[in-house]
Coordinates of C-alpha atoms in Angstrom, one line a residue:
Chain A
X1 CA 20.9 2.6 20.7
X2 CA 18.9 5.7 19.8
X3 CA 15.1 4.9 19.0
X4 CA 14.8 6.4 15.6
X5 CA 18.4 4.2 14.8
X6 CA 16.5 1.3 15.8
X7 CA 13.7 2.0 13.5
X8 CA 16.3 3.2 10.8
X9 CA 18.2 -0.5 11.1
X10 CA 15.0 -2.1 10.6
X11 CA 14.3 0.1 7.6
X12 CA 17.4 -0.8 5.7
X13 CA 17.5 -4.0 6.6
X14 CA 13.9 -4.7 5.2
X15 CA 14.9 -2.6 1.8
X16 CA 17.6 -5.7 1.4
X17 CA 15.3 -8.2 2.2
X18 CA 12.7 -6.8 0.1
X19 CA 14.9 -6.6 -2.9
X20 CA 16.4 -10.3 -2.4
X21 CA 13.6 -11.8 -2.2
X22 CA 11.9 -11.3 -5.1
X23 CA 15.0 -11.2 -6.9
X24 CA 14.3 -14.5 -8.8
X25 CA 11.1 -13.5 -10.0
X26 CA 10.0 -15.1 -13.2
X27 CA 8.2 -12.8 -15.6
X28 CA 5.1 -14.6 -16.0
X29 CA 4.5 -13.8 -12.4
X30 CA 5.4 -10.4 -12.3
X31 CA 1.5 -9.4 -12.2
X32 CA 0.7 -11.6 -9.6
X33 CA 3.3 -10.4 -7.6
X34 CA 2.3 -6.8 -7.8
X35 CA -1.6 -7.9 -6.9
X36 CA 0.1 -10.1 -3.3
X37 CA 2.8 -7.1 -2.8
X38 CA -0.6 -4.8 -3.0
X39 CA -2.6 -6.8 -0.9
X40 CA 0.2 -6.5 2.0
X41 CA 0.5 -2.9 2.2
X42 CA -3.6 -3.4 2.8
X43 CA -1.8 -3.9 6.7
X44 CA -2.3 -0.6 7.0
X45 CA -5.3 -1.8 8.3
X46 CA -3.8 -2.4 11.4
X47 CA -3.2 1.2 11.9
X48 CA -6.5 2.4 11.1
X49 CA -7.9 0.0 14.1
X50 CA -5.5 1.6 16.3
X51 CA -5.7 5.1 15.6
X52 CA -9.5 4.9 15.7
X53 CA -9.7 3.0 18.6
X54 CA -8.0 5.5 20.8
X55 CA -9.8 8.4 19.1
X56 CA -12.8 10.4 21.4
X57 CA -13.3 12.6 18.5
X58 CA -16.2 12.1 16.6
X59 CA -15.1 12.9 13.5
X60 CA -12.2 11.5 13.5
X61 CA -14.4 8.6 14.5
X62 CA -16.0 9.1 11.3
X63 CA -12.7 9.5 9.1
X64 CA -11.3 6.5 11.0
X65 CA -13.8 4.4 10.0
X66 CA -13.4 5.4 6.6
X67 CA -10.1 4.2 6.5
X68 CA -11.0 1.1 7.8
X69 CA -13.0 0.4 5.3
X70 CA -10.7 1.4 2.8
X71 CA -7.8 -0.7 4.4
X72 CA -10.2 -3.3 4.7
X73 CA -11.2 -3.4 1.2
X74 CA -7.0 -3.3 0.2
X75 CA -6.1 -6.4 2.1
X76 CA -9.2 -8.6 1.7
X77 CA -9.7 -7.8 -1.9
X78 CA -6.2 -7.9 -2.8
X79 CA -5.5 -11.4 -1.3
X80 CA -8.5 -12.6 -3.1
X81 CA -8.0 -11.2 -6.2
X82 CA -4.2 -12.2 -6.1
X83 CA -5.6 -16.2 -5.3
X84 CA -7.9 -15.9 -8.5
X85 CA -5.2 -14.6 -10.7
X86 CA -2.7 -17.9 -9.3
X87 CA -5.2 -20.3 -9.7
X88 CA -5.6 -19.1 -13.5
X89 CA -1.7 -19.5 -13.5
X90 CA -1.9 -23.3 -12.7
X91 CA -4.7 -24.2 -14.5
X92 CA -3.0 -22.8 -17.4
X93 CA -0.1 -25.0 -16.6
X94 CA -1.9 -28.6 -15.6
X95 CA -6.0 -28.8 -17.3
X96 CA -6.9 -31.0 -14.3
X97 CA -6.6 -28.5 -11.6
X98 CA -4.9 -30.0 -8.3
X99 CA -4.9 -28.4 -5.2
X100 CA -1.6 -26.5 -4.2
X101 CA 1.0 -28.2 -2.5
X102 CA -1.4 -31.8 -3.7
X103 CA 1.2 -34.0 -5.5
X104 CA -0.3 -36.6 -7.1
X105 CA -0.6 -34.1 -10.5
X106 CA 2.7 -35.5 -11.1
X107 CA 3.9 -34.5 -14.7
X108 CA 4.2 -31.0 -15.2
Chain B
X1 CA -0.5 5.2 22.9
X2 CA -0.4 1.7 25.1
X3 CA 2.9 0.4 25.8
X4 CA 3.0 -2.8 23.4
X5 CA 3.3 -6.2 25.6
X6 CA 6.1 -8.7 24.6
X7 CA 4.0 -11.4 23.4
X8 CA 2.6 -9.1 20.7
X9 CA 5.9 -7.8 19.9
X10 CA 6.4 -11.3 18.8
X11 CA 3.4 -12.2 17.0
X12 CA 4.4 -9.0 14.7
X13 CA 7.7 -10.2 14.4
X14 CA 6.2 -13.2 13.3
X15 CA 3.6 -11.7 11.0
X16 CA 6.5 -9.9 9.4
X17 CA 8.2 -13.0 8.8
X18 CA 5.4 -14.6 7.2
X19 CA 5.0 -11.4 4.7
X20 CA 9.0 -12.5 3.7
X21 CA 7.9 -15.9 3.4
X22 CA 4.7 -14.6 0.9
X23 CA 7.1 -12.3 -1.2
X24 CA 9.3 -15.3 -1.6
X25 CA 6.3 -17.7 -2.4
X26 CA 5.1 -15.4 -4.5
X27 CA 8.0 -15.5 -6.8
X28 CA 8.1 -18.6 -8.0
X29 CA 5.2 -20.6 -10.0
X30 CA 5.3 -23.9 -7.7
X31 CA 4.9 -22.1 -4.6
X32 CA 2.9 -18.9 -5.1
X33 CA -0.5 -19.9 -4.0
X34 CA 0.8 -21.3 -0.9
X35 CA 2.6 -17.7 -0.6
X36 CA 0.0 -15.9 -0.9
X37 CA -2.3 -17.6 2.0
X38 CA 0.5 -16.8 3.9
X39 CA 0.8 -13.9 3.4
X40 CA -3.0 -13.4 3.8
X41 CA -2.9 -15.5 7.4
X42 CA 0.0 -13.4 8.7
X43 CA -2.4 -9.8 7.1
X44 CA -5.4 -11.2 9.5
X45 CA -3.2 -12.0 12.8
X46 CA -1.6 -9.2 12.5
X47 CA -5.1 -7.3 12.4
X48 CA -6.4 -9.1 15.4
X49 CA -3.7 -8.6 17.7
X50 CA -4.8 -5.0 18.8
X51 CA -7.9 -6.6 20.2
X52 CA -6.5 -8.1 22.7
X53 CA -3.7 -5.6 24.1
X54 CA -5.0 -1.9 23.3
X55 CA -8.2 -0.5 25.6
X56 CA -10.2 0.1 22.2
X57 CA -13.1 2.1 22.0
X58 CA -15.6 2.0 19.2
X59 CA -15.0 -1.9 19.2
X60 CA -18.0 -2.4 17.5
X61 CA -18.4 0.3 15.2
X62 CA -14.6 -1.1 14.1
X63 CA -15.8 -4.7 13.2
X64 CA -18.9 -3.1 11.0
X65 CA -16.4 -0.9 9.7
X66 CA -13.6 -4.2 8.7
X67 CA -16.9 -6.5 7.7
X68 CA -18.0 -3.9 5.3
X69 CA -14.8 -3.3 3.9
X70 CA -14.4 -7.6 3.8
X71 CA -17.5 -7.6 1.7
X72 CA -16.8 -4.6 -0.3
X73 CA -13.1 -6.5 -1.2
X74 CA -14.3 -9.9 -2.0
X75 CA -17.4 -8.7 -4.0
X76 CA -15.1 -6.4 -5.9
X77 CA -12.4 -9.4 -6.4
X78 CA -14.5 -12.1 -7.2
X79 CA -16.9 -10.5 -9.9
X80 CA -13.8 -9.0 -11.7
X81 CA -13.0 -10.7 -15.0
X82 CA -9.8 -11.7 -15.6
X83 CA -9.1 -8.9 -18.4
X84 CA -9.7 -6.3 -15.5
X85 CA -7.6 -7.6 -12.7
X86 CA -4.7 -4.9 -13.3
X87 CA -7.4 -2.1 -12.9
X88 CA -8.6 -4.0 -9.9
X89 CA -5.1 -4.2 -8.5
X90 CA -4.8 -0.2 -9.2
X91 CA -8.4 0.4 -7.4
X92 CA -7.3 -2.0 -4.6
X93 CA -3.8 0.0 -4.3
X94 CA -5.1 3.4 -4.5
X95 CA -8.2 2.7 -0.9
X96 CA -5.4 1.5 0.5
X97 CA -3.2 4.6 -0.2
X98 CA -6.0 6.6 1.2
X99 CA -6.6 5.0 4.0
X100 CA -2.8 5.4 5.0
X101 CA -3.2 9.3 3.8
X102 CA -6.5 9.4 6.1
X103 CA -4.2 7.4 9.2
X104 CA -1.9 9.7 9.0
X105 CA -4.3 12.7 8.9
X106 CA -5.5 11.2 12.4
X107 CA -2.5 10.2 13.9
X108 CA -1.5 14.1 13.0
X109 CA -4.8 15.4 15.0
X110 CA -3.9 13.2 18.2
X111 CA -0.3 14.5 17.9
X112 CA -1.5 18.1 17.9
X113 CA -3.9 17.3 20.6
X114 CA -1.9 15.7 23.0
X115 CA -1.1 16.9 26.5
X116 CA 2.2 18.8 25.9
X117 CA 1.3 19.2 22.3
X118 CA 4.2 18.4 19.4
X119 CA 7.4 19.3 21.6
X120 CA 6.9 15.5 23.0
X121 CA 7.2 14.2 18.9
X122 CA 10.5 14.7 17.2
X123 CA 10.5 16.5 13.9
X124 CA 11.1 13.1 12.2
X125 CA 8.2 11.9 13.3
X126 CA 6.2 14.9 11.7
X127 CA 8.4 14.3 8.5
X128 CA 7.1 10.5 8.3
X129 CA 3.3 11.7 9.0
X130 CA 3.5 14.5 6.1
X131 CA 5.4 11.9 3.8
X132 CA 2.4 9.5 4.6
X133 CA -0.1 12.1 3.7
X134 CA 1.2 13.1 0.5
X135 CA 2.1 10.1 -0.7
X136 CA -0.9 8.5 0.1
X137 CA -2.7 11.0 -1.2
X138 CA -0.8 10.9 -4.5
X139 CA -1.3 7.2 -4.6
X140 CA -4.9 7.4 -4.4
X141 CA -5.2 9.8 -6.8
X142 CA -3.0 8.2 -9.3
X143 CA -4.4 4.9 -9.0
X144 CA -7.9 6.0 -9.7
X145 CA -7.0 8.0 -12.6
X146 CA -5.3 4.4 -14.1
X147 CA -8.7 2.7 -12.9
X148 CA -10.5 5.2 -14.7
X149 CA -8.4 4.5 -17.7
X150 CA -7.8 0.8 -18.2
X151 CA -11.9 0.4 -17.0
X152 CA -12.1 2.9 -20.4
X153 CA -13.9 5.6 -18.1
X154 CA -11.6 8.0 -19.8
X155 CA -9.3 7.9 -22.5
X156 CA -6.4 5.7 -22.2
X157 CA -3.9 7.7 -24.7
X158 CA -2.1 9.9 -23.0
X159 CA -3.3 13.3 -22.0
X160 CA -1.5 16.4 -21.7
X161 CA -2.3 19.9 -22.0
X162 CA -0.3 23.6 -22.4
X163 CA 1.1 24.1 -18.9
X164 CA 0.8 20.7 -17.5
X165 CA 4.7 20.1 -17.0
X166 CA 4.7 23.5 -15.3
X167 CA 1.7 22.6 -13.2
X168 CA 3.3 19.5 -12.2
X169 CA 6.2 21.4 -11.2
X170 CA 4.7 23.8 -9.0
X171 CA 2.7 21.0 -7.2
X172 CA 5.8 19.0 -6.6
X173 CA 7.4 22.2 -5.2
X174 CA 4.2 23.2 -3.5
X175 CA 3.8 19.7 -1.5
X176 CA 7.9 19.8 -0.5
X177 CA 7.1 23.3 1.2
X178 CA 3.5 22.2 3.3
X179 CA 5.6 18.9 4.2
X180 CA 8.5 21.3 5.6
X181 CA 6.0 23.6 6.8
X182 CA 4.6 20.6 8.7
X183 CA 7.7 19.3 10.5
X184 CA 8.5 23.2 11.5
X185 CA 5.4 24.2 12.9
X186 CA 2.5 21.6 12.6
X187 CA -1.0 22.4 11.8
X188 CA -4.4 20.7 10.9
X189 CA -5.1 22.8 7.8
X190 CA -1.3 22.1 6.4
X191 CA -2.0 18.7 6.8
X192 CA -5.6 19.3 4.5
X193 CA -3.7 21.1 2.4
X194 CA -0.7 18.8 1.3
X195 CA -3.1 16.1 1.2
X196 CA -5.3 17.8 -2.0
X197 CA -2.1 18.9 -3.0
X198 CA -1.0 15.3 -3.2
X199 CA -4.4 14.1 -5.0
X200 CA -3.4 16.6 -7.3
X201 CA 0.0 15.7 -7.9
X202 CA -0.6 12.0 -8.3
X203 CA -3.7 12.7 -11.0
X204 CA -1.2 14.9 -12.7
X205 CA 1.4 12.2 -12.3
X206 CA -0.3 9.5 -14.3
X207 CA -2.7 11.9 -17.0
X208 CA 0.5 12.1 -19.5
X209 CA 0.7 7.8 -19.4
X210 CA -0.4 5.9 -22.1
X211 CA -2.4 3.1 -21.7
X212 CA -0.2 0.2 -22.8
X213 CA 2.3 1.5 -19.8
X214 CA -0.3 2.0 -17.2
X215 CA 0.2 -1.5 -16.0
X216 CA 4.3 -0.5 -14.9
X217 CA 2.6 2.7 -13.3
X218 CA -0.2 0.8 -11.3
X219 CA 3.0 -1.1 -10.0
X220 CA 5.0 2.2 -9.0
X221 CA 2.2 3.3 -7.3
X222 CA 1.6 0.4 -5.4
X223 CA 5.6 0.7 -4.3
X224 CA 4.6 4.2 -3.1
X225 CA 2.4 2.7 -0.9
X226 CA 4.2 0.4 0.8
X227 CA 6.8 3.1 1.4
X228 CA 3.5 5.4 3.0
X229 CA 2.8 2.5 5.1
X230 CA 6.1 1.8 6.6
X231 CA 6.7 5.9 7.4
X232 CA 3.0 5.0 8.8
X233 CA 4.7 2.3 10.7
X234 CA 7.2 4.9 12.1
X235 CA 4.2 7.6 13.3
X236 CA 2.5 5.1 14.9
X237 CA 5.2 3.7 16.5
X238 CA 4.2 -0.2 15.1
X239 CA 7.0 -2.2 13.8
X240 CA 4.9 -4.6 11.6
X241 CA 3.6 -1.9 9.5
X242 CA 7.7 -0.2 9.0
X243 CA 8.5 -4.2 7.8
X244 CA 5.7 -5.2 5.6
X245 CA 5.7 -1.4 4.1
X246 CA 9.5 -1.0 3.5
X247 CA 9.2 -4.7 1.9
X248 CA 6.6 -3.5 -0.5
X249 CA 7.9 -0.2 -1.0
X250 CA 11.7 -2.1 -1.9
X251 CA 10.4 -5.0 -3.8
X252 CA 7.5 -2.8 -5.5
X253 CA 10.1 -0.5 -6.6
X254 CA 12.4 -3.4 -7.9
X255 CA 9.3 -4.8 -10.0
X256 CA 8.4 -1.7 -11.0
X257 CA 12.4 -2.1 -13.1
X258 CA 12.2 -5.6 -14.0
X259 CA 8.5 -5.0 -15.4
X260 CA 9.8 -1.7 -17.2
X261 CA 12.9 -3.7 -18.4
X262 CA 10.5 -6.9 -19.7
X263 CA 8.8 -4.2 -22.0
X264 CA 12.4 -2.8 -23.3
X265 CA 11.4 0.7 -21.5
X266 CA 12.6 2.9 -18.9
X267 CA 10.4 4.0 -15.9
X268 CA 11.5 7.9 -16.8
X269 CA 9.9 7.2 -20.5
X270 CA 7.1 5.5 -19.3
X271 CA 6.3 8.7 -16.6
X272 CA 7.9 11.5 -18.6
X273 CA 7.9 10.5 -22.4
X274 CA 5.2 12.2 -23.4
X275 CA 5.9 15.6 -21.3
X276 CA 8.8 15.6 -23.5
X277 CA 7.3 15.1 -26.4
X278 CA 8.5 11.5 -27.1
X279 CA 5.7 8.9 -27.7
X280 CA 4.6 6.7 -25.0
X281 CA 2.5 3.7 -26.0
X282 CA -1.2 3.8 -26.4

């Protein structure tokens, strides 16, 4: 199979998934949703690391670093800031604030 | 760029798989915290995986660089009150934007620099790399403009002025040509120029949008995004950035409705309405 088919599949493929799987979205989460999708794109991150890793340029040294910082500041922040917003969403729901996944809240 | 060993093939693929499993935790009240570590655990693996497979230079400068950006992030996050997170959400999406923009600006410079030069990249890969740069750029732009007006820096009621429809037009058209330009016969300076062209287009994208609809704009731009980091993905030959972009570019998009719809408006309203002349809320 041709490369850039390959890369195409995966593309489409993800688009579906993508779609599906937020499908069932209720609206009070529709802003915490945005604030996680946000934080994942911060991945990007990954690409800054590699393309100023492999630079010799100095400033694209600089401008990489830049980015990283940037990235940085996507995915850190917007995982935090997506945490803060959830734990307002079950405090709302339950005063006594449980952990996550802690069960002994019982009635919701 | 270094041929990418087996076992981190499938660390991304699993890092991909646990961005899925966040969306999907993410969407439903019982399981969205848990979703969102997830998501946040796969984010860091992902991250350190490069460490340990590419010869990277600068290794310091890069960890600086990340802890900076760490403590920028959580300071920014943490002293935010919760009447400013979507403003937050827009200044988080619109680095991030940048930062793609920026990559791709880069990975555009090594491509020209390269022994052989751009015959040994196909044109699609110089379509993905101008599509990364102006779309990042717009991103940025447009996010800090809706920063600047739910943080009441500027005026949250819509602005337009005599021309702006036309100016919008001719940026549009303007950023189409430089990205065509780029794919024919690559150069640094069309990359400069589409991105400012892009900054420009994104500020003029979100000027005309009334405060009350910023919040369904914040989450279009952050769809654009997603889509900039998966053609990011596709330059830099990296399959976890394609999957966790394209997810947030299709699921961004499809929030972007359902939000639109929850408010009983469409997107094109919310974006155009007031070019038009209609009202859009402020």
């Amino acid at each position: 199979m041709n490369d850039a088919v390959v890369w195409l599949t995966i593309f489409v493929l993800s688009v579906f998934v993508g779609i599906e799987v937020i499908a069932k979205v209720s609206s009070t989460l529709h802003t915490p949703l945005m604030s996680g999708a946000n934080a994942i794109h911060g991945i990007i991150l990954l690409g800054a690391i590699l393309v100023t890793g492999t630079t010799d340029n100095a400033l694209a040294l600089v401008i990489g670093l830049v980015a990283i910082v940037l990235a940085a500041v996507n995915m850190v922040g917007g995982f935090v800031v997506t945490d803060r917003m959830l734990q307002m969403f079950v405090r709302r729901k339950r005063p006594a604030r449980t952990e996550p996944g802690a069960t002994e809240g019982g009635a919701r | 760029m270094t041929a990418v060993p087996v076992w981190a093939q499938l660390v991304y693929l699993a890092c991909a798989v646990g961005f899925i499993l966040a969306l999907k935790g993410l969407s439903g009240p019982r399981t969205a915290r848990t979703g969102n570590l997830v998501g946040a655990a796969a984010a860091v693996i992902a991250c350190a995986v490069p460490f340990f497979y590419v010869d990277l230079d600068h290794v310091v400068l890069i960890l600086v660089a990340i802890a900076v950006g760490t403590v920028g992030g959580v300071v920014g996050a943490r002293r935010v009150q919760m009447t400013q997170m979507p403003q937050m959400v827009a200044l988080f999406n619109g680095v991030g934007g940048g930062a793609a923009a920026l990559v791709a600006l880069l990975e555009l410079h090594e491509i020209l620099e390269q022994p052989g030069g751009v015959d040994v990249v196909g044109w699609f890969v110089l379509v993905a790399t101008a599509f990364t740069i102006f779309v990042g750029s717009v991103s940025f732009a447009g996010s800090v403009i809706t920063f600047a007006k739910l943080q009441e820096l500027m005026s949250s009621a819509p602005l337009v002025f005599p021309g702006l429809a036309i100016v919008f037009g001719a940026s549009l058209v303007a950023g189409v040509g430089l990205a065509t330009q780029l794919a024919l016969s690559p150069a640094m300076w069309v990359g400069i120029v589409l991105a400012l062209v892009g900054l420009l287009f994104g500020a003029l994208l979100v000027l005309p949008v009334g405060g009350a609809d910023v919040p369904i704009v914040i989450s279009l731009l952050n769809a654009f995004t997603g889509l900039t980091v998966a053609a990011g993905g596709y330059v830099l030959d990296n399959v976890v950035l394609l999957v966790a972009g394209t997810l947030v570019g299709a699921s961004g998009t499809f929030l972007t409705l359902l939000m639109a719809k929850a408010m009983g408006r469409s997107v094109s309203n919310i974006l155009f309405g007031a070019l038009k002349g209609g009202s859009t809320l402020g």
